[in-house]
Amino acid sequence: MKQLNIAVVGGGAAGLMAAIVASENGAKVDIWERNERVGKKILATGNGKCNFSNRQMSMEHYYGSDLSIPQKILKEFDVSDTERFFQNLGMMIRAKDSLLYPYSEQASTVLDTLRFKVAEQDIQILTEELVTEIKALSECKFMVASKRKSKVYDRVIVTCGGLAAPKTGSDGKGLDLAKKLGHKITALYPALTGLKVKDNDFKAISGVRCQVSIDMLLDDKVVMHEKGELQLTDYGVSGIAIFQMSRIAGMGLAQKQKVQVVVDLCPDIELQELRLLLQRKKHQFADRNLDSFLAGFINKKLALYLSRKISLNPNTLMKEIKDDKIYTLANLCKKWILDIVDINSFEQAQVTAGGVHFAQLEDTLQSKLHRGLFFAGEILDVDGKCGGYNLQWAWSSGFVAGTNASKSN
Ligand SMILES: Cc1cc2nc3c(=O)[nH]c(=O)nc-3n(C[C@H](O)[C@H](O)[C@H](O)COP(=O)(O)OP(=O)(O)OC[C@H]3O[C@@H](n4cnc5c(N)ncnc54)[C@H](O)[C@@H]3O)c2cc1C
């Protein structure tokens, strides 16, 4: 039987997985990668530790306009398959609750594990080759071309990523290739990123981190609730809880909805209890000024910022402050409303919401428009929450595309 020639366009997580699987199945595989090396984004994941999957898997953690194909794919190559795959390649795994990391807690371990296997399989990596054209010549015949090279293949797997973190190589060029091949691309938004607020004083609290609970409101309706660390920055809010909400915020803003984040800075204390607590403290430390009074409360920079918002002067003695003002401060701590005016750009985003539409794809991730053309990874219209879900999608879809591309007709 003739050996299939396969081009994998994009050497990220999905591309490396697809290439390994296709080559194990007997295909001759080339990876075309625009960067000087493969897997640049993998190195940036999980703050350099690479949260490569999550044992708590369900479709609740994924978004997209049609998740029926992603659901099948995530079952076909699931979390336990991913664990087995990496363990078989010699990588030890560390589980932190349900989150999975390499035991070394170094993202480079995941990349090295994949790179060594790629080398063993004799997969050719063509680096610094930005693919500018994929031409369908006939059924299962494609010409893949960069500025310097071109080559004909039986199958092409496009794994160029989306638009997020373009410094790592995924700047939307792959989406352009898909579009030129006739594929429909859904609306694209940055996801898993920070939100910008309408407040010029935010610089004063930049760097503050606190454990909070947060509601996201679209046109005054609560649409999402998260708990976790809130990180305040000079532009607005960040941290995992905010990242999880950013997709909805981005879509809300695009649809001209009012987007707000309501922060509870003291989630473990009821409002009434907080009011009484602050009132009691106020009487106990009546001769202190507000500045020293606030020292024993929430983060001081933040407490002072909130006090300024309700026109309290830090030098005022506590005995000169009316109880009503203290109640207002308690109210603000329980319900700090932030108007979101924008979402960070793709430069700061971890993933792309939207991508190649599943309507023109089969369950195998093969194009319905061109036999022999496959897609995998973030280029597709599916994105996950923080917690290893995006890389799991890259592994699962890479596996399915690689497996099916290496089957002869
Ligand atoms: C800072 C950061 C942290 C993250 N942390 C996590 C995490 O801990 N856990 C998690 O699950 N997910 C995480 N993600 C998301 C996850 O990394 C991505 O969803 C996943 O890597 C996508 O893999 P991919 O192979 O589809 O695309 P990419 O990794 O983007 O790979 C695409 C590759 O294609 C190449 N390419 C693009 N266009 C062309 C072209 N025309 N020709 C040739 N080559 C091309 C690019 O250079 C790149 O190497 C994080 C993302 C970022 C940015």
CSV table of C-alpha atoms and ligand atoms in Angstrom, one decimal:
chain,number,residue,atom,x,y,z
A,1,MET,CA,0.0,0.0,0.0
A,2,LYS,CA,1.3,3.5,-0.9
A,3,GLN,CA,2.6,5.5,2.1
A,4,LEU,CA,0.6,8.6,2.6
A,5,ASN,CA,2.3,12.0,2.5
A,6,ILE,CA,0.9,14.3,5.2
A,7,ALA,CA,1.5,18.0,5.8
A,8,VAL,CA,0.8,19.3,9.3
A,9,VAL,CA,0.6,23.1,9.0
A,10,GLY,CA,1.4,24.6,12.5
A,11,GLY,CA,3.7,22.9,15.1
A,12,GLY,CA,1.7,23.7,18.2
A,13,ALA,CA,0.1,21.3,20.7
A,14,ALA,CA,-2.5,20.1,18.2
A,15,GLY,CA,-0.1,19.8,15.3
A,16,LEU,CA,2.6,17.9,17.2
A,17,MET,CA,-0.1,15.4,18.5
A,18,ALA,CA,-1.6,15.0,14.9
A,19,ALA,CA,1.9,14.5,13.4
A,20,ILE,CA,2.9,11.9,16.0
A,21,VAL,CA,-0.3,9.9,15.6
A,22,ALA,CA,-0.3,10.0,11.8
A,23,SER,CA,3.4,9.0,11.7
A,24,GLU,CA,2.8,6.1,14.1
A,25,ASN,CA,0.0,4.9,11.7
A,26,GLY,CA,2.6,4.7,8.9
A,27,ALA,CA,2.3,8.1,7.1
A,28,LYS,CA,5.3,10.2,6.1
A,29,VAL,CA,4.7,13.5,7.9
A,30,ASP,CA,6.1,17.0,7.5
A,31,ILE,CA,5.4,19.8,10.0
A,32,TRP,CA,5.4,23.3,8.5
A,33,GLU,CA,6.1,25.8,11.3
A,34,ARG,CA,6.6,29.5,10.8
A,35,ASN,CA,8.7,30.0,14.0
A,36,GLU,CA,12.3,29.0,14.4
A,37,ARG,CA,11.0,26.1,16.6
A,38,VAL,CA,7.8,24.3,17.3
A,39,GLY,CA,5.6,24.6,20.4
A,40,LYS,CA,6.4,28.1,21.5
A,41,LYS,CA,3.0,28.6,23.0
A,42,ILE,CA,3.2,25.4,25.1
A,43,LEU,CA,6.2,27.0,26.9
A,44,ALA,CA,4.0,29.9,28.0
A,45,THR,CA,1.1,27.8,29.4
A,46,GLY,CA,0.1,27.5,33.0
A,47,ASN,CA,2.6,30.2,34.0
A,48,GLY,CA,5.4,28.1,32.6
A,49,LYS,CA,4.1,24.9,34.4
A,50,CYS,CA,1.7,23.8,31.6
A,51,ASN,CA,-1.6,22.7,33.0
A,52,PHE,CA,-2.0,20.2,30.2
A,53,SER,CA,-5.4,18.7,31.1
A,54,ASN,CA,-8.1,18.3,33.8
A,55,ARG,CA,-9.6,15.1,35.3
A,56,GLN,CA,-12.8,16.9,35.8
A,57,MET,CA,-14.0,16.8,32.3
A,58,SER,CA,-17.4,17.7,30.9
A,59,MET,CA,-18.8,19.9,28.1
A,60,GLU,CA,-19.7,22.5,30.7
A,61,HIS,CA,-16.1,23.7,30.4
A,62,TYR,CA,-16.4,24.4,26.7
A,63,TYR,CA,-18.0,27.0,24.5
A,64,GLY,CA,-18.7,27.1,20.7
A,65,SER,CA,-21.6,27.5,18.4
A,66,ASP,CA,-22.0,23.7,17.9
A,67,LEU,CA,-20.4,21.4,20.5
A,68,SER,CA,-21.7,18.1,19.2
A,69,ILE,CA,-18.5,17.2,17.3
A,70,PRO,CA,-16.2,18.5,20.0
A,71,GLN,CA,-18.1,16.3,22.5
A,72,LYS,CA,-17.5,13.2,20.5
A,73,ILE,CA,-13.8,14.1,19.9
A,74,LEU,CA,-13.2,14.7,23.6
A,75,LYS,CA,-14.6,11.3,24.3
A,76,GLU,CA,-12.7,9.6,21.5
A,77,PHE,CA,-9.4,10.7,23.0
A,78,ASP,CA,-10.2,11.6,26.6
A,79,VAL,CA,-8.2,12.7,29.7
A,80,SER,CA,-7.1,9.2,30.6
A,81,ASP,CA,-5.9,8.7,27.0
A,82,THR,CA,-3.9,11.9,27.3
A,83,GLU,CA,-2.4,10.8,30.6
A,84,ARG,CA,-1.5,7.4,29.1
A,85,PHE,CA,-0.1,9.0,26.0
A,86,PHE,CA,2.3,11.2,27.9
A,87,GLN,CA,3.3,8.5,30.4
A,88,ASN,CA,4.1,6.1,27.6
A,89,LEU,CA,6.4,8.8,26.2
A,90,GLY,CA,8.2,8.9,29.6
A,91,MET,CA,6.6,11.9,31.2
A,92,MET,CA,5.6,11.7,34.9
A,93,ILE,CA,2.4,13.6,35.9
A,94,ARG,CA,1.5,15.7,38.9
A,95,ALA,CA,-2.2,16.1,39.8
A,96,LYS,CA,-3.2,19.2,41.8
A,97,ASP,CA,-6.8,18.4,42.6
A,98,SER,CA,-8.1,17.6,39.1
A,99,LEU,CA,-5.6,19.8,37.3
A,100,LEU,CA,-2.8,17.9,35.5
A,101,TYR,CA,0.8,19.2,35.2
A,102,PRO,CA,4.1,17.5,34.2
A,103,TYR,CA,5.7,16.2,37.5
A,104,SER,CA,8.6,18.7,36.9
A,105,GLU,CA,6.1,21.6,36.8
A,106,GLN,CA,8.0,22.8,33.7
A,107,ALA,CA,6.1,23.4,30.5
A,108,SER,CA,9.4,22.6,28.7
A,109,THR,CA,8.9,18.9,29.8
A,110,VAL,CA,5.7,18.6,27.8
A,111,LEU,CA,7.3,20.2,24.8
A,112,ASP,CA,10.5,18.1,25.1
A,113,THR,CA,8.4,14.9,25.5
A,114,LEU,CA,6.6,15.7,22.2
A,115,ARG,CA,9.8,16.9,20.4
A,116,PHE,CA,11.7,13.7,21.3
A,117,LYS,CA,8.9,11.5,19.9
A,118,VAL,CA,8.7,13.7,16.8
A,119,ALA,CA,12.4,13.1,16.2
A,120,GLU,CA,12.1,9.3,16.9
A,121,GLN,CA,9.3,9.1,14.4
A,122,ASP,CA,11.4,10.7,11.7
A,123,ILE,CA,8.9,13.5,11.2
A,124,GLN,CA,10.4,16.3,9.3
A,125,ILE,CA,10.1,19.8,10.8
A,126,LEU,CA,10.3,22.6,8.3
A,127,THR,CA,10.9,25.7,10.5
A,128,GLU,CA,10.7,29.3,9.6
A,129,GLU,CA,8.2,28.3,6.8
A,130,LEU,CA,5.1,30.4,7.0
A,131,VAL,CA,2.5,28.6,4.9
A,132,THR,CA,0.9,31.1,2.6
A,133,GLU,CA,-1.1,28.8,0.4
A,134,ILE,CA,-2.9,25.5,0.6
A,135,LYS,CA,-4.2,24.6,-2.9
A,136,ALA,CA,-6.7,21.8,-3.4
A,137,LEU,CA,-5.4,20.2,-6.7
A,138,SER,CA,-7.8,17.3,-6.8
A,139,GLU,CA,-9.4,14.9,-4.3
A,140,CYS,CA,-6.7,14.1,-1.7
A,141,LYS,CA,-4.1,16.1,-3.5
A,142,PHE,CA,-2.9,19.4,-2.1
A,143,MET,CA,-0.1,21.8,-2.7
A,144,VAL,CA,1.3,23.4,0.4
A,145,ALA,CA,3.5,26.5,-0.2
A,146,SER,CA,5.5,29.0,1.7
A,147,LYS,CA,7.5,31.8,0.1
A,148,ARG,CA,10.5,29.5,-0.4
A,149,LYS,CA,9.1,26.0,-0.8
A,150,SER,CA,6.1,24.1,-2.1
A,151,LYS,CA,5.3,20.4,-1.9
A,152,VAL,CA,2.4,18.2,-2.9
A,153,TYR,CA,0.7,16.0,-0.2
A,154,ASP,CA,-2.1,13.5,0.0
A,155,ARG,CA,-3.5,15.0,3.2
A,156,VAL,CA,-3.2,18.3,5.0
A,157,ILE,CA,-3.9,18.9,8.7
A,158,VAL,CA,-4.3,22.6,9.5
A,159,THR,CA,-3.4,23.3,13.1
A,160,CYS,CA,-2.3,27.0,13.0
A,161,GLY,CA,-4.1,28.1,16.2
A,162,GLY,CA,-6.4,31.2,16.3
A,163,LEU,CA,-5.5,34.8,17.0
A,164,ALA,CA,-4.6,34.6,20.7
A,165,ALA,CA,-1.0,35.4,21.8
A,166,PRO,CA,0.2,36.2,18.3
A,167,LYS,CA,3.8,36.5,19.5
A,168,THR,CA,3.8,32.7,19.7
A,169,GLY,CA,3.0,32.5,16.0
A,170,SER,CA,-0.8,32.2,15.9
A,171,ASP,CA,-1.9,35.4,14.3
A,172,GLY,CA,-4.9,34.3,12.2
A,173,LYS,CA,-3.0,33.4,9.1
A,174,GLY,CA,-4.3,29.8,9.4
A,175,LEU,CA,-7.9,31.2,9.6
A,176,ASP,CA,-7.1,33.0,6.3
A,177,LEU,CA,-6.0,29.7,4.7
A,178,ALA,CA,-9.2,28.0,5.9
A,179,LYS,CA,-11.3,30.9,4.5
A,180,LYS,CA,-9.5,30.7,1.1
A,181,LEU,CA,-10.4,27.0,1.0
A,182,GLY,CA,-14.0,28.0,1.4
A,183,HIS,CA,-14.5,27.4,5.1
A,184,LYS,CA,-16.8,29.5,7.2
A,185,ILE,CA,-15.2,31.3,10.2
A,186,THR,CA,-17.5,32.3,13.1
A,187,ALA,CA,-17.1,35.7,14.9
A,188,LEU,CA,-13.8,35.8,16.7
A,189,TYR,CA,-13.3,37.2,20.2
A,190,PRO,CA,-10.4,37.2,22.7
A,191,ALA,CA,-11.1,34.9,25.6
A,192,LEU,CA,-9.4,34.1,29.0
A,193,THR,CA,-8.2,37.6,29.4
A,194,GLY,CA,-8.5,40.8,31.6
A,195,LEU,CA,-11.3,43.3,31.5
A,196,LYS,CA,-10.9,47.1,31.3
A,197,VAL,CA,-13.0,49.3,33.6
A,198,LYS,CA,-14.2,52.9,33.4
A,199,ASP,CA,-12.2,54.4,36.2
A,200,ASN,CA,-9.2,56.6,35.9
A,201,ASP,CA,-8.1,56.0,39.5
A,202,PHE,CA,-7.4,52.3,39.1
A,203,LYS,CA,-3.7,52.9,38.9
A,204,ALA,CA,-3.8,53.5,42.7
A,205,ILE,CA,-4.9,49.9,43.3
A,206,SER,CA,-2.8,48.2,40.6
A,207,GLY,CA,-1.1,45.1,42.0
A,208,VAL,CA,-3.7,44.4,44.7
A,209,ARG,CA,-4.9,40.8,44.8
A,210,CYS,CA,-7.8,39.6,46.9
A,211,GLN,CA,-10.1,36.5,47.3
A,212,VAL,CA,-13.6,37.5,46.2
A,213,SER,CA,-16.8,36.4,44.7
A,214,ILE,CA,-17.9,38.0,41.5
A,215,ASP,CA,-21.1,38.3,39.5
A,216,MET,CA,-21.1,39.2,35.8
A,217,LEU,CA,-24.1,41.2,34.7
A,218,LEU,CA,-25.2,41.8,31.1
A,219,ASP,CA,-27.9,44.5,30.9
A,220,ASP,CA,-28.4,44.2,34.7
A,221,LYS,CA,-29.0,40.4,34.6
A,222,VAL,CA,-26.6,38.1,36.5
A,223,VAL,CA,-25.2,35.7,33.8
A,224,MET,CA,-22.2,34.2,35.6
A,225,HIS,CA,-20.8,33.8,39.1
A,226,GLU,CA,-17.2,33.0,40.0
A,227,LYS,CA,-15.1,32.8,43.2
A,228,GLY,CA,-11.4,33.2,43.4
A,229,GLU,CA,-8.5,35.7,43.3
A,230,LEU,CA,-9.2,39.1,41.8
A,231,GLN,CA,-6.1,40.9,40.5
A,232,LEU,CA,-6.4,44.6,40.1
A,233,THR,CA,-4.3,46.2,37.3
A,234,ASP,CA,-3.9,49.8,36.0
A,235,TYR,CA,-6.4,49.1,33.3
A,236,GLY,CA,-9.0,47.0,35.3
A,237,VAL,CA,-9.4,43.5,36.5
A,238,SER,CA,-7.7,40.2,35.9
A,239,GLY,CA,-7.2,36.8,37.5
A,240,ILE,CA,-8.6,33.4,36.7
A,241,ALA,CA,-12.2,34.2,37.9
A,242,ILE,CA,-12.2,37.2,35.5
A,243,PHE,CA,-10.6,35.2,32.7
A,244,GLN,CA,-13.5,32.7,32.9
A,245,MET,CA,-16.0,35.6,32.5
A,246,SER,CA,-14.1,37.4,29.7
A,247,ARG,CA,-15.6,35.5,26.8
A,248,ILE,CA,-19.2,36.5,27.9
A,249,ALA,CA,-18.0,40.1,28.5
A,250,GLY,CA,-16.5,40.3,25.1
A,251,MET,CA,-19.6,39.1,23.4
A,252,GLY,CA,-21.8,41.3,25.5
A,253,LEU,CA,-19.7,44.4,24.5
A,254,ALA,CA,-19.8,43.4,20.9
A,255,GLN,CA,-23.6,43.3,21.1
A,256,LYS,CA,-23.6,46.7,22.8
A,257,GLN,CA,-24.9,45.3,26.1
A,258,LYS,CA,-24.2,47.0,29.4
A,259,VAL,CA,-21.4,44.8,31.0
A,260,GLN,CA,-20.7,45.0,34.7
A,261,VAL,CA,-18.8,43.1,37.2
A,262,VAL,CA,-20.1,43.1,40.8
A,263,VAL,CA,-17.4,42.2,43.3
A,264,ASP,CA,-18.0,41.0,46.9
A,265,LEU,CA,-14.8,41.8,48.7
A,266,CYS,CA,-15.9,40.0,51.9
A,267,PRO,CA,-17.7,36.9,50.6
A,268,ASP,CA,-17.6,35.1,53.9
A,269,ILE,CA,-19.3,37.9,55.9
A,270,GLU,CA,-22.9,38.8,55.5
A,271,LEU,CA,-23.7,42.5,54.8
A,272,GLN,CA,-25.4,43.0,58.2
A,273,GLU,CA,-22.6,41.4,60.1
A,274,LEU,CA,-20.0,43.5,58.2
A,275,ARG,CA,-21.9,46.7,59.0
A,276,LEU,CA,-22.0,45.8,62.7
A,277,LEU,CA,-18.4,44.8,62.7
A,278,LEU,CA,-17.2,48.1,61.2
A,279,GLN,CA,-19.5,50.1,63.4
A,280,ARG,CA,-18.2,48.3,66.6
A,281,LYS,CA,-14.6,48.9,65.4
A,282,LYS,CA,-15.4,52.5,64.7
A,283,HIS,CA,-16.5,53.1,68.3
A,284,GLN,CA,-13.6,51.0,69.7
A,285,PHE,CA,-11.0,53.0,67.8
A,286,ALA,CA,-12.8,56.4,67.8
A,287,ASP,CA,-9.6,58.4,68.3
A,288,ARG,CA,-7.8,56.8,65.3
A,289,ASN,CA,-7.9,58.3,61.9
A,290,LEU,CA,-9.5,56.4,59.0
A,291,ASP,CA,-6.1,55.6,57.5
A,292,SER,CA,-5.0,53.6,60.6
A,293,PHE,CA,-8.6,52.3,61.2
A,294,LEU,CA,-8.6,50.6,57.8
A,295,ALA,CA,-5.2,49.0,58.4
A,296,GLY,CA,-6.9,46.0,60.1
A,297,PHE,CA,-9.6,45.6,57.4
A,298,ILE,CA,-9.3,44.5,53.8
A,299,ASN,CA,-6.2,45.3,51.6
A,300,LYS,CA,-5.3,48.8,52.8
A,301,LYS,CA,-4.7,50.4,49.3
A,302,LEU,CA,-8.1,49.1,48.2
A,303,ALA,CA,-9.9,50.2,51.4
A,304,LEU,CA,-8.5,53.7,51.0
A,305,TYR,CA,-9.5,53.7,47.3
A,306,LEU,CA,-13.1,52.7,48.3
A,307,SER,CA,-13.1,55.3,51.1
A,308,ARG,CA,-12.2,58.0,48.5
A,309,LYS,CA,-15.0,56.8,46.3
A,310,ILE,CA,-17.5,57.7,49.1
A,311,SER,CA,-15.7,61.0,49.8
A,312,LEU,CA,-14.1,59.9,53.1
A,313,ASN,CA,-10.8,61.6,53.9
A,314,PRO,CA,-8.1,59.2,55.3
A,315,ASN,CA,-7.1,61.9,57.9
A,316,THR,CA,-10.6,62.1,59.5
A,317,LEU,CA,-10.9,60.8,63.0
A,318,MET,CA,-13.2,57.8,63.3
A,319,LYS,CA,-15.4,59.6,65.9
A,320,GLU,CA,-16.1,62.3,63.3
A,321,ILE,CA,-17.4,59.8,60.8
A,322,LYS,CA,-21.1,59.0,60.9
A,323,ASP,CA,-22.3,55.4,61.2
A,324,ASP,CA,-24.1,55.9,57.9
A,325,LYS,CA,-20.8,56.4,56.1
A,326,ILE,CA,-19.5,53.3,57.7
A,327,TYR,CA,-22.5,51.4,56.4
A,328,THR,CA,-21.9,52.8,52.9
A,329,LEU,CA,-18.4,51.5,53.1
A,330,ALA,CA,-19.7,48.1,54.1
A,331,ASN,CA,-22.2,48.2,51.3
A,332,LEU,CA,-19.5,49.0,48.8
A,333,CYS,CA,-17.3,46.2,50.0
A,334,LYS,CA,-20.2,43.8,49.5
A,335,LYS,CA,-21.3,45.2,46.2
A,336,TRP,CA,-18.5,47.0,44.3
A,337,ILE,CA,-19.9,47.6,40.8
A,338,LEU,CA,-17.4,48.0,38.0
A,339,ASP,CA,-18.5,49.1,34.5
A,340,ILE,CA,-16.6,47.1,31.9
A,341,VAL,CA,-15.7,49.2,28.9
A,342,ASP,CA,-13.5,46.8,27.0
A,343,ILE,CA,-11.8,43.5,27.0
A,344,ASN,CA,-8.1,43.0,26.6
A,345,SER,CA,-6.9,42.4,23.0
A,346,PHE,CA,-5.8,39.1,21.4
A,347,GLU,CA,-2.2,40.1,22.4
A,348,GLN,CA,-3.1,39.4,26.1
A,349,ALA,CA,-5.7,36.7,25.6
A,350,GLN,CA,-5.0,33.0,26.2
A,351,VAL,CA,-7.4,31.7,23.7
A,352,THR,CA,-9.6,32.6,20.7
A,353,ALA,CA,-13.4,32.2,21.0
A,354,GLY,CA,-14.7,31.2,17.6
A,355,GLY,CA,-13.0,29.8,14.5
A,356,VAL,CA,-13.6,27.3,11.7
A,357,HIS,CA,-17.3,26.3,11.8
A,358,PHE,CA,-18.1,22.7,12.5
A,359,ALA,CA,-21.0,22.7,10.0
A,360,GLN,CA,-18.5,22.1,7.2
A,361,LEU,CA,-16.6,19.3,9.0
A,362,GLU,CA,-17.2,15.6,9.5
A,363,ASP,CA,-16.9,13.9,12.9
A,364,THR,CA,-13.4,12.9,11.8
A,365,LEU,CA,-12.4,16.6,11.5
A,366,GLN,CA,-12.2,16.2,7.7
A,367,SER,CA,-13.5,19.0,5.6
A,368,LYS,CA,-16.8,18.4,3.8
A,369,LEU,CA,-15.5,20.7,1.1
A,370,HIS,CA,-12.1,19.0,0.3
A,371,ARG,CA,-11.5,15.3,1.0
A,372,GLY,CA,-8.1,15.0,2.6
A,373,LEU,CA,-8.2,18.3,4.4
A,374,PHE,CA,-8.4,18.3,8.2
A,375,PHE,CA,-8.4,20.8,11.0
A,376,ALA,CA,-7.5,20.5,14.7
A,377,GLY,CA,-6.9,22.7,17.8
A,378,GLU,CA,-7.7,26.2,18.5
A,379,ILE,CA,-8.3,27.1,14.9
A,380,LEU,CA,-11.7,25.4,15.3
A,381,ASP,CA,-14.8,27.1,16.8
A,382,VAL,CA,-14.4,25.7,20.3
A,383,ASP,CA,-12.7,27.2,23.4
A,384,GLY,CA,-12.4,26.0,27.0
A,385,LYS,CA,-12.3,27.5,30.4
A,386,CYS,CA,-9.0,27.9,32.4
A,387,GLY,CA,-7.8,24.7,33.9
A,388,GLY,CA,-6.2,22.6,31.1
A,389,TYR,CA,-9.3,22.4,28.9
A,390,ASN,CA,-7.8,24.1,25.9
A,391,LEU,CA,-4.8,21.9,25.8
A,392,GLN,CA,-7.0,18.8,26.2
A,393,TRP,CA,-8.9,20.0,23.2
A,394,ALA,CA,-5.6,20.4,21.3
A,395,TRP,CA,-4.6,16.8,22.2
A,396,SER,CA,-8.0,15.2,21.5
A,397,SER,CA,-8.6,17.0,18.2
A,398,GLY,CA,-5.0,16.5,17.1
A,399,PHE,CA,-5.3,12.8,17.8
A,400,VAL,CA,-8.6,12.5,15.9
A,401,ALA,CA,-7.3,14.5,12.9
A,402,GLY,CA,-4.0,12.6,12.8
A,403,THR,CA,-5.7,9.2,13.1
A,404,ASN,CA,-8.2,9.9,10.3
A,405,ALA,CA,-5.8,11.7,8.0
A,406,SER,CA,-3.5,8.6,8.1
A,407,LYS,CA,-6.3,6.3,6.9
A,408,SER,CA,-6.2,5.4,3.3
A,409,ASN,CA,-9.6,5.9,1.5
B,1,LIG,C1,-0.2,32.6,28.1
B,1,LIG,C2,-1.0,31.3,27.8
B,1,LIG,C3,-1.2,30.4,28.8
B,1,LIG,C4,-2.0,29.3,28.6
B,1,LIG,N1,-2.1,28.3,29.5
B,1,LIG,C5,-2.9,27.2,29.3
B,1,LIG,C6,-2.9,26.2,30.2
B,1,LIG,O1,-2.2,26.2,31.3
B,1,LIG,N2,-3.7,25.1,30.0
B,1,LIG,C7,-4.4,25.0,28.8
B,1,LIG,O2,-5.1,24.0,28.6
B,1,LIG,N3,-4.4,26.0,27.8
B,1,LIG,C8,-3.6,27.1,28.1
B,1,LIG,N4,-3.5,28.0,27.1
B,1,LIG,C9,-4.2,27.8,25.8
B,1,LIG,C10,-3.4,26.8,24.9
B,1,LIG,O3,-2.0,27.0,25.0
B,1,LIG,C11,-3.9,26.8,23.5
B,1,LIG,O4,-5.3,26.7,23.4
B,1,LIG,C12,-3.2,25.6,22.7
B,1,LIG,O5,-1.8,25.7,22.8
B,1,LIG,C13,-3.6,25.7,21.2
B,1,LIG,O6,-2.8,24.8,20.5
B,1,LIG,P1,-2.9,24.8,18.9
B,1,LIG,O7,-1.8,23.8,18.5
B,1,LIG,O8,-4.2,24.7,18.4
B,1,LIG,O9,-2.4,26.2,18.5
B,1,LIG,P2,-1.0,27.0,18.8
B,1,LIG,O10,-0.4,26.5,20.0
B,1,LIG,O11,-1.3,28.5,18.6
B,1,LIG,O12,-0.1,26.5,17.6
B,1,LIG,C14,-0.2,27.0,16.3
B,1,LIG,C15,1.1,26.9,15.6
B,1,LIG,O13,1.0,27.1,14.2
B,1,LIG,C16,2.0,28.0,13.8
B,1,LIG,N5,1.5,28.7,12.6
B,1,LIG,C17,0.5,29.6,12.6
B,1,LIG,N6,0.2,30.0,11.3
B,1,LIG,C18,1.1,29.3,10.5
B,1,LIG,C19,1.3,29.3,9.1
B,1,LIG,N7,0.6,30.0,8.2
B,1,LIG,N8,2.3,28.5,8.7
B,1,LIG,C20,3.1,27.8,9.5
B,1,LIG,N9,2.9,27.8,10.8
B,1,LIG,C21,1.9,28.5,11.3
B,1,LIG,C22,2.3,28.9,15.0
B,1,LIG,O14,3.6,29.5,14.9
B,1,LIG,C23,2.1,27.9,16.1
B,1,LIG,O15,3.4,27.2,16.4
B,1,LIG,C24,-2.7,29.1,27.3
B,1,LIG,C25,-2.4,30.1,26.3
B,1,LIG,C26,-1.6,31.2,26.6
B,1,LIG,C27,-1.4,32.2,25.5
